[in-house]
């Protein structure tokens, strides 16, 4: 009897052990576990950005274009030049498959009277373009150089001479030249709107009414573009240059857009520093120095004022509130508003709080460059941006101790308080975005750079039709 009981116990133990082994093996090699163990690709796949799941296995399009096309776009910005080389699958509508991106400094506008030097500064970018486009496709890959506000602000013939020299330089390469031009501010903003909404999949017919607003902050200008929604039949957007009717994939979008020249971060920084000199002009002319609340305590720098006089600026580290008081003056909120309602500088803008209540707000370029190094998430409220600004302007370091390189970044840039305060005021005080409204920021969306270049390249490909196979 004891022998039988012992055998039963032994059998039960073996059965339990076998069951546990089978369960372990099932967990180890189940489909979900195997998938988790697969290494992730280093290179991001952006082949399904617009038309997820659409079969793109064709050799040529209906109009004779090859299935794969390339476009080269050079962004000649105020702070540097950037090349974007895009590869598209274009069986139906263009679907982005890959992007090569590289940037360098300084920008074309920094060369001023040295037009040939400006053109030669693009040599590294052109080398990358040649390496990125297959040789057999180079002869039908359009290239464009589009300069933004920095070149637009050069005096006299300087900008025209630089553009002429750049065109001559590009003619030594195999790419057909689509454009070498100074882009209008409204196009810069609308192309950025196309880029962001294309990458988010918001330009599909099923997503009508869900488009995101874009706010771009460059070195010399800032742009706002959104699709306002008027809920009362008698209301509509007031007519004017701010209107932009965009035709895209058989749909029409009525957009509001405006580009504020002189309100980019670099230009605004100059105006903010000059504002104190203007306010204390007697002190500046008498002593050659002025104290500035937006600069760190005891920081000193020589600054060339608007009248050409070099004045020493001395930081007081006074904090966010005093700095904000100076910065609000540059927005010209008191300027006559001929077409109401106005945002700032006397410019009409449909109120975001009424005409764009729930859709995403995307802020990028310097908005991203200033917040990401300090550990801000990709989505935050305008109030949280203000709180971050207060900490930076107080000189606090404790909140940033666990953010890699954040403290060094702050120490290396004495303008950080000024820049963040301007950025916060631009959103809250300038564009009048409520404090509790969330904004999203990104350098890339699904692996592709934000900004106007992708949108401009899609338009350029549609117009070029260079690679006919039949």
Short mmCIF file of C-alpha atoms in Angstrom, two decimals, residues 183-453:
data_model
loop_
_atom_site.label_atom_id
_atom_site.label_comp_id
_atom_site.label_asym_id
_atom_site.label_seq_id
_atom_site.Cartn_x
_atom_site.Cartn_y
_atom_site.Cartn_z
CA UNK A 183 10.88 81.87 -50.77
CA UNK A 184 7.94 83.98 -49.69
CA UNK A 185 7.11 83.72 -46.01
CA UNK A 186 3.60 82.47 -46.72
CA UNK A 187 4.95 79.57 -48.79
CA UNK A 188 7.42 78.68 -46.05
CA UNK A 189 4.60 78.34 -43.55
CA UNK A 190 2.21 76.47 -45.83
CA UNK A 191 4.88 74.00 -46.95
CA UNK A 192 5.62 73.33 -43.26
CA UNK A 193 1.90 72.75 -42.69
CA UNK A 194 1.86 70.23 -45.56
CA UNK A 195 4.93 68.46 -44.16
CA UNK A 196 3.55 68.01 -40.66
CA UNK A 197 0.05 66.98 -41.71
CA UNK A 198 1.38 64.67 -44.43
CA UNK A 199 3.58 62.86 -41.91
CA UNK A 200 0.72 62.65 -39.40
CA UNK A 201 -1.62 61.21 -42.03
CA UNK A 202 -3.99 64.15 -41.59
CA UNK A 203 -4.32 64.88 -45.31
CA UNK A 204 -6.39 61.79 -46.02
CA UNK A 205 -10.04 62.34 -46.85
CA UNK A 206 -11.03 60.37 -43.76
CA UNK A 207 -9.15 62.93 -41.63
CA UNK A 208 -10.81 66.09 -42.94
CA UNK A 209 -11.22 68.62 -40.17
CA UNK A 210 -8.48 67.00 -38.07
CA UNK A 211 -5.45 68.91 -39.41
CA UNK A 212 -2.79 70.19 -37.02
CA UNK A 213 -1.71 73.82 -36.71
CA UNK A 214 2.00 74.57 -37.16
CA UNK A 215 4.15 77.21 -35.50
CA UNK A 216 7.67 77.50 -36.87
CA UNK A 217 10.34 79.57 -35.14
CA UNK A 218 13.38 80.18 -37.32
CA UNK A 219 16.28 82.54 -36.91
CA UNK A 220 14.79 85.55 -38.70
CA UNK A 221 11.05 84.86 -38.88
CA UNK A 222 8.22 82.89 -37.32
CA UNK A 223 5.19 81.42 -39.09
CA UNK A 224 1.73 80.33 -38.05
CA UNK A 225 -0.55 78.22 -40.29
CA UNK A 226 -3.81 76.53 -39.38
CA UNK A 227 -7.21 75.61 -40.82
CA UNK A 228 -9.76 77.63 -38.83
CA UNK A 229 -13.23 76.26 -38.25
CA UNK A 230 -16.17 78.65 -37.98
CA UNK A 231 -19.20 77.09 -36.31
CA UNK A 232 -21.67 79.89 -37.02
CA UNK A 233 -22.82 79.96 -40.69
CA UNK A 234 -22.54 83.73 -40.92
CA UNK A 235 -18.91 83.70 -39.74
CA UNK A 236 -15.92 83.15 -41.99
CA UNK A 237 -12.31 84.18 -42.33
CA UNK A 238 -11.92 87.80 -43.29
CA UNK A 239 -10.48 88.20 -46.79
CA UNK A 240 -6.87 89.28 -47.19
CA UNK A 241 -3.30 88.17 -47.85
CA UNK A 242 -3.52 85.85 -44.86
CA UNK A 243 -5.82 83.52 -46.80
CA UNK A 244 -4.24 80.56 -48.59
CA UNK A 245 -6.39 78.16 -50.59
CA UNK A 246 -4.41 74.94 -50.89
CA UNK A 247 -5.38 72.25 -53.40
CA UNK A 248 -4.02 68.86 -52.35
CA UNK A 249 -5.13 65.45 -53.62
CA UNK A 250 -8.42 66.77 -54.99
CA UNK A 251 -9.24 68.52 -51.73
CA UNK A 252 -9.17 72.24 -50.97
CA UNK A 253 -8.00 73.59 -47.64
CA UNK A 254 -8.72 77.18 -46.64
CA UNK A 255 -5.76 78.07 -44.45
CA UNK A 256 -4.86 81.05 -42.33
CA UNK A 257 -1.16 81.88 -42.58
CA UNK A 258 1.20 84.67 -41.63
CA UNK A 259 4.96 85.03 -41.56
CA UNK A 260 6.38 87.55 -39.10
CA UNK A 261 9.67 88.82 -40.50
CA UNK A 262 11.99 90.02 -37.75
CA UNK A 263 10.35 87.84 -35.08
CA UNK A 264 12.59 84.80 -35.53
CA UNK A 265 14.70 83.97 -32.48
CA UNK A 266 17.97 85.56 -33.61
CA UNK A 267 16.34 88.79 -34.78
CA UNK A 268 14.09 88.95 -31.71
CA UNK A 269 17.11 88.53 -29.46
CA UNK A 270 18.70 91.60 -31.07
CA UNK A 271 15.49 93.60 -30.64
CA UNK A 272 15.14 92.60 -26.98
CA UNK A 273 18.70 93.64 -26.19
CA UNK A 274 18.25 96.85 -28.11
CA UNK A 275 14.99 97.56 -26.26
CA UNK A 276 16.85 98.14 -23.00
CA UNK A 277 19.34 100.42 -24.73
CA UNK A 278 16.47 102.46 -26.18
CA UNK A 279 14.70 102.59 -22.82
CA UNK A 280 17.87 103.76 -21.05
CA UNK A 281 19.36 105.71 -23.95
CA UNK A 282 20.62 108.57 -21.74
CA UNK A 283 22.38 106.12 -19.44
CA UNK A 284 23.77 104.24 -22.45
CA UNK A 285 25.18 107.36 -24.10
CA UNK A 286 26.63 108.66 -20.81
CA UNK A 287 28.26 105.47 -19.47
CA UNK A 288 28.42 103.19 -22.50
CA UNK A 289 26.69 100.43 -20.58
CA UNK A 290 23.18 99.22 -19.72
CA UNK A 291 21.91 96.63 -17.24
CA UNK A 292 19.67 93.92 -18.72
CA UNK A 293 17.24 91.73 -16.69
CA UNK A 294 17.20 88.91 -19.26
CA UNK A 295 20.91 88.15 -18.92
CA UNK A 296 22.57 86.17 -16.09
CA UNK A 297 23.93 88.02 -13.07
CA UNK A 298 27.28 89.73 -13.83
CA UNK A 299 27.35 88.46 -17.43
CA UNK A 300 28.87 91.11 -19.70
CA UNK A 301 28.87 91.42 -23.47
CA UNK A 302 29.46 94.10 -26.08
CA UNK A 303 26.41 94.67 -28.24
CA UNK A 304 26.08 96.80 -31.35
CA UNK A 305 22.89 98.82 -30.98
CA UNK A 306 20.54 99.79 -33.80
CA UNK A 307 22.36 103.12 -34.29
CA UNK A 308 25.73 101.38 -34.63
CA UNK A 309 27.05 102.29 -31.17
CA UNK A 310 28.65 99.46 -29.19
CA UNK A 311 27.14 99.25 -25.70
CA UNK A 312 28.20 96.94 -22.88
CA UNK A 313 25.26 94.91 -21.59
CA UNK A 314 25.50 93.73 -17.97
CA UNK A 315 23.19 91.00 -16.73
CA UNK A 316 21.22 91.42 -13.52
CA UNK A 317 19.69 87.94 -13.38
CA UNK A 318 16.45 89.63 -12.32
CA UNK A 319 14.29 86.68 -13.32
CA UNK A 320 11.45 85.78 -15.63
CA UNK A 321 8.96 88.49 -14.62
CA UNK A 322 11.26 91.45 -15.26
CA UNK A 323 12.61 89.90 -18.45
CA UNK A 324 9.06 89.29 -19.65
CA UNK A 325 8.19 92.95 -19.11
CA UNK A 326 10.91 93.95 -21.59
CA UNK A 327 10.09 91.24 -24.11
CA UNK A 328 6.37 92.03 -24.29
CA UNK A 329 7.24 95.44 -25.70
CA UNK A 330 8.70 93.99 -28.91
CA UNK A 331 5.37 92.41 -29.87
CA UNK A 332 3.78 95.81 -30.57
CA UNK A 333 0.46 94.79 -29.08
CA UNK A 334 -0.58 98.45 -29.06
CA UNK A 335 -0.16 98.82 -32.82
CA UNK A 336 -3.33 99.84 -34.65
CA UNK A 337 -5.40 96.78 -35.55
CA UNK A 338 -7.00 97.71 -38.87
CA UNK A 339 -8.55 94.27 -39.39
CA UNK A 340 -9.74 92.81 -36.08
CA UNK A 341 -9.04 90.61 -34.23
CA UNK A 342 -5.25 90.91 -34.18
CA UNK A 343 -2.56 88.72 -32.63
CA UNK A 344 0.42 91.10 -32.45
CA UNK A 345 2.15 93.77 -34.52
CA UNK A 346 -1.27 94.78 -35.89
CA UNK A 347 -1.75 91.47 -37.77
CA UNK A 348 -5.19 89.88 -38.16
CA UNK A 349 -5.60 86.33 -36.79
CA UNK A 350 -8.75 84.28 -36.14
CA UNK A 351 -8.70 83.48 -32.39
CA UNK A 352 -7.32 79.99 -31.80
CA UNK A 353 -9.50 79.63 -28.72
CA UNK A 354 -12.64 79.96 -30.90
CA UNK A 355 -11.67 78.63 -34.34
CA UNK A 356 -9.17 75.89 -33.46
CA UNK A 357 -10.33 74.46 -30.16
CA UNK A 358 -9.31 70.81 -30.11
CA UNK A 359 -6.84 69.95 -32.86
CA UNK A 360 -3.12 69.48 -32.31
CA UNK A 361 -0.73 72.43 -32.15
CA UNK A 362 2.75 71.58 -33.45
CA UNK A 363 5.70 73.84 -32.61
CA UNK A 364 9.13 73.13 -34.04
CA UNK A 365 12.58 74.42 -35.05
CA UNK A 366 13.82 76.63 -32.19
CA UNK A 367 10.81 75.63 -30.07
CA UNK A 368 12.26 72.12 -30.09
CA UNK A 369 15.91 73.16 -29.87
CA UNK A 370 15.31 75.13 -26.66
CA UNK A 371 13.09 72.67 -24.78
CA UNK A 372 14.44 69.23 -25.64
CA UNK A 373 17.94 69.71 -24.11
CA UNK A 374 16.30 70.65 -20.79
CA UNK A 375 14.31 67.43 -20.57
CA UNK A 376 10.91 68.68 -21.68
CA UNK A 377 8.64 65.93 -23.09
CA UNK A 378 7.34 66.00 -26.64
CA UNK A 379 4.00 67.31 -25.39
CA UNK A 380 3.58 70.01 -22.76
CA UNK A 381 1.26 72.85 -21.87
CA UNK A 382 2.08 76.50 -22.43
CA UNK A 383 1.95 76.89 -18.64
CA UNK A 384 4.62 74.20 -18.23
CA UNK A 385 6.81 76.08 -20.68
CA UNK A 386 6.38 79.17 -18.51
CA UNK A 387 7.35 77.19 -15.39
CA UNK A 388 10.47 75.91 -17.13
CA UNK A 389 11.34 79.47 -18.10
CA UNK A 390 11.02 80.68 -14.50
CA UNK A 391 13.41 77.98 -13.27
CA UNK A 392 16.00 78.82 -15.92
CA UNK A 393 15.77 82.56 -15.29
CA UNK A 394 16.20 82.02 -11.53
CA UNK A 395 19.44 80.21 -12.26
CA UNK A 396 18.16 76.97 -10.72
CA UNK A 397 20.17 73.85 -11.52
CA UNK A 398 18.56 71.26 -9.23
CA UNK A 399 15.64 70.52 -11.62
CA UNK A 400 18.13 69.67 -14.37
CA UNK A 401 20.62 67.51 -12.46
CA UNK A 402 19.28 64.29 -13.94
CA UNK A 403 19.00 65.60 -17.50
CA UNK A 404 22.20 64.72 -19.42
CA UNK A 405 24.24 67.82 -20.37
CA UNK A 406 21.41 70.20 -19.41
CA UNK A 407 23.40 72.19 -16.84
CA UNK A 408 26.35 72.55 -19.22
CA UNK A 409 23.96 73.65 -21.97
CA UNK A 410 22.61 76.40 -19.72
CA UNK A 411 26.07 77.48 -18.59
CA UNK A 412 27.33 77.68 -22.17
CA UNK A 413 24.46 79.87 -23.39
CA UNK A 414 23.92 83.13 -21.46
CA UNK A 415 20.89 83.90 -23.67
CA UNK A 416 18.88 80.88 -22.49
CA UNK A 417 16.64 82.87 -20.11
CA UNK A 418 16.02 85.50 -22.78
CA UNK A 419 15.35 82.90 -25.49
CA UNK A 420 12.94 80.83 -23.40
CA UNK A 421 11.10 83.91 -22.16
CA UNK A 422 10.66 85.09 -25.73
CA UNK A 423 9.49 81.64 -26.85
CA UNK A 424 6.94 81.44 -24.03
CA UNK A 425 5.68 84.96 -24.70
CA UNK A 426 5.41 84.31 -28.43
CA UNK A 427 2.98 81.46 -27.77
CA UNK A 428 1.09 82.89 -24.80
CA UNK A 429 1.20 86.65 -25.37
CA UNK A 430 1.80 86.82 -29.13
CA UNK A 431 -0.31 84.05 -30.65
CA UNK A 432 -2.64 84.12 -27.60
CA UNK A 433 -2.60 80.38 -26.88
CA UNK A 434 -4.27 79.60 -23.52
CA UNK A 435 -1.96 78.49 -20.70
CA UNK A 436 -3.58 75.08 -20.33
CA UNK A 437 -3.43 74.29 -24.07
CA UNK A 438 -1.07 71.46 -24.98
CA UNK A 439 1.51 71.86 -27.72
CA UNK A 440 3.56 69.13 -29.36
CA UNK A 441 7.12 69.52 -30.51
CA UNK A 442 9.38 67.33 -32.59
CA UNK A 443 12.48 67.47 -34.72
CA UNK A 444 11.22 64.47 -36.66
CA UNK A 445 7.88 62.79 -37.19
CA UNK A 446 8.10 59.09 -38.03
CA UNK A 447 11.77 59.51 -38.89
CA UNK A 448 11.40 62.50 -41.23
CA UNK A 449 12.47 66.08 -40.49
CA UNK A 450 9.74 68.58 -39.74
CA UNK A 451 9.84 71.97 -41.45
CA UNK A 452 8.86 73.17 -44.90
CA UNK A 453 11.28 71.15 -47.07
#
